[in-house]
XYZ file of C-alpha atoms in Angstrom:
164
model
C -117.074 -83.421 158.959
C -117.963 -82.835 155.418
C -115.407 -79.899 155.550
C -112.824 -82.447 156.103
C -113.942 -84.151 153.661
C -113.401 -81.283 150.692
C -109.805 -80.296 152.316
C -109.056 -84.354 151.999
C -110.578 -84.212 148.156
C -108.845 -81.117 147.454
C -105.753 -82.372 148.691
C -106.247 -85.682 146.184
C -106.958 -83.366 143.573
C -103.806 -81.253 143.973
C -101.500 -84.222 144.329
C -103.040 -86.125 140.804
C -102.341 -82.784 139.074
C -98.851 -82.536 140.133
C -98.392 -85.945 139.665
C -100.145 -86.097 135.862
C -98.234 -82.324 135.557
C -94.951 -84.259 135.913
C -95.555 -86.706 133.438
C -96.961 -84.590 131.153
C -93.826 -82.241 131.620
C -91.448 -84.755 131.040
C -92.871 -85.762 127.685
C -93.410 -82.587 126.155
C -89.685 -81.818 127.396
C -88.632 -84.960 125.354
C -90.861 -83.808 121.977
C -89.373 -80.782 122.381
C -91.134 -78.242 124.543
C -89.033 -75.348 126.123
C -89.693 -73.887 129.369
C -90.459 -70.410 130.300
C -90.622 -67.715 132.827
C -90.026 -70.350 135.613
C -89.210 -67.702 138.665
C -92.955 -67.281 139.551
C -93.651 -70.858 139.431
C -92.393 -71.287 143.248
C -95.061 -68.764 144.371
C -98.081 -70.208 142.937
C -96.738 -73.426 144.458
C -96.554 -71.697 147.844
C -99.884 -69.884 147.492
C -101.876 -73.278 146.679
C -99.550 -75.090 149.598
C -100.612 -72.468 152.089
C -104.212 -72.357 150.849
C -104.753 -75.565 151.411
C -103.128 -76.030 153.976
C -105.180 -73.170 155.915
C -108.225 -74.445 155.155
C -107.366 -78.255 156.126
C -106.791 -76.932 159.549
C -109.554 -75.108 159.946
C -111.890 -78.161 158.700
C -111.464 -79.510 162.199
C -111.905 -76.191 163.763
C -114.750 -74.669 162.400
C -118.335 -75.480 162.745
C -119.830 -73.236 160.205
C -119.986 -74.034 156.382
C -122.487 -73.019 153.684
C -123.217 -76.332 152.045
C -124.679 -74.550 149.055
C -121.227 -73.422 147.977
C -119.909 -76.792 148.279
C -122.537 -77.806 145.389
C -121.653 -74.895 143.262
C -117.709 -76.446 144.019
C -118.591 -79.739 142.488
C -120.088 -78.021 139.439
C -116.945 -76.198 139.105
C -115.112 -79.579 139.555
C -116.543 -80.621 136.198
C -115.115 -78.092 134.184
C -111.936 -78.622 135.693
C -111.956 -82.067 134.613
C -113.139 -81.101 131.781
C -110.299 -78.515 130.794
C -107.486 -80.990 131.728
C -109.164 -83.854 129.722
C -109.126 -81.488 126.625
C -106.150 -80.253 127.040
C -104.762 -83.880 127.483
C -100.584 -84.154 127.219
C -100.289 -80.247 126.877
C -102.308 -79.756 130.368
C -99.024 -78.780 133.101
C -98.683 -76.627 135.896
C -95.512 -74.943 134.097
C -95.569 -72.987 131.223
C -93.532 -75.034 128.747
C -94.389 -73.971 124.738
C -94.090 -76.644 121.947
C -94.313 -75.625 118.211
C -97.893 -77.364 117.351
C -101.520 -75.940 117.488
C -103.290 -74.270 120.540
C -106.212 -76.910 121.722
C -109.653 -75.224 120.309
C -111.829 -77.320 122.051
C -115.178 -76.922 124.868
C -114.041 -73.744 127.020
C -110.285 -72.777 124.491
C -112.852 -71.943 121.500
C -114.085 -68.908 124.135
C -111.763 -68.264 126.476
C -107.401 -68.762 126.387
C -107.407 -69.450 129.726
C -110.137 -71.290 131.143
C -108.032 -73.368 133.711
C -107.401 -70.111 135.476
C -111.033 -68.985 135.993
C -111.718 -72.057 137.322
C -109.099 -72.046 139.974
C -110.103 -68.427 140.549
C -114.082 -69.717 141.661
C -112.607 -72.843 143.298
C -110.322 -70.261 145.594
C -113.814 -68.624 146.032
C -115.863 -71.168 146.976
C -113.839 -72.854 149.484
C -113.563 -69.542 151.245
C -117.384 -69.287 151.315
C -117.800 -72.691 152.351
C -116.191 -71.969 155.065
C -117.898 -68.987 155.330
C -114.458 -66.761 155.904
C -114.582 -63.503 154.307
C -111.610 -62.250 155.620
C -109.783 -65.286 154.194
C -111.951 -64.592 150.926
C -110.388 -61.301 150.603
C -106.794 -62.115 151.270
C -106.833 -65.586 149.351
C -108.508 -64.165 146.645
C -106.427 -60.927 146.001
C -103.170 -62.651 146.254
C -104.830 -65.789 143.389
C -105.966 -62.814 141.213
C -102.355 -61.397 141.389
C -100.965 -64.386 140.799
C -102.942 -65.583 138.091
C -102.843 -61.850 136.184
C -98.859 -62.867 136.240
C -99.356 -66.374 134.873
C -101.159 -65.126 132.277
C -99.336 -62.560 130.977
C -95.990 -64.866 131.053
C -97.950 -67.886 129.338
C -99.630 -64.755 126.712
C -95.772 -63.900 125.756
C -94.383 -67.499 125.785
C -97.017 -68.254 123.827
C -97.425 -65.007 121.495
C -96.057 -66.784 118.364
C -99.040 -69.188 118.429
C -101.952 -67.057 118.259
C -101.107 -65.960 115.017
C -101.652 -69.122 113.405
């Protein structure tokens, strides 16, 4: 039951971010902010869809979870919260680029992209919850793919601003 119970959370989750992602598009659209490299967009959409998706059916299939993983989840959880509450009206699932400073704080002072690690351990986890390696292998070379694009598109949308 408590497998349900992530897929149902996860679900939330996902449907707050696209909802806040609107908003926050739709702002920084109005102030100015210009979209780019949009084509991929459609495939992360579909890999996240299909993720979740896979493992909400399989919550009321399988009997087998590693609860242990599920803590190390929650943990992760934080820093997601984290990143989007720092990154405030900028944080969007689309790569849109506005002419004002990066966001330095928590994780951005280390890391560029810490939004993406994160979702690269949550895809993780939730495999090993369920305790599916062959899912953790497919899922998690198709997010690494994925993400390796996203990043290099947001890195050249984006290249002007790191030099400031």
């Amino acid at each position: 039951m408590i497998d349900i119970f992530l897929m149902i959370y996860v679900i939330l989750c996902r449907i707050f971010e696209l909802v806040l992602s609107k908003k926050n598009t739709i702002r920084l659209l109005r102030e100015g902010a210009v979209e780019h490299y949009q084509f991929h967009y459609k495939f992360i959409v579909a890999f996240h869809f299909f993720f979740v998706v896979f493992f909400f059916v399989k919550s009321f299939l399988n009997n087998n979870v590693n609860i242990e993983y599920l803590y190390v989840f929650f943990i992760v959880q934080i820093f997601r919260f984290k990143v989007i509450y720092d990154l405030g009206k900028f944080w969007t699932t689309r790569i849109l680029v506005i002419n004002k400073p990066l966001i330095k704080t928590f994780a951005f002072k280390y890391f560029r992209h810490p939004n993406y690690v994160i979702v690269f351990f949550e895809v993780i986890l939730i495999c090993l919850f369920f305790d599916d390696l062959i899912s953790l292998a497919f899922f998690s070379v198709i997010n690494f793919l994925l993400i390796s694009i996203r990043i290099f598109y947001e890195e050249k949308a984006n290249k002007f601003r790191y030099k400031n």
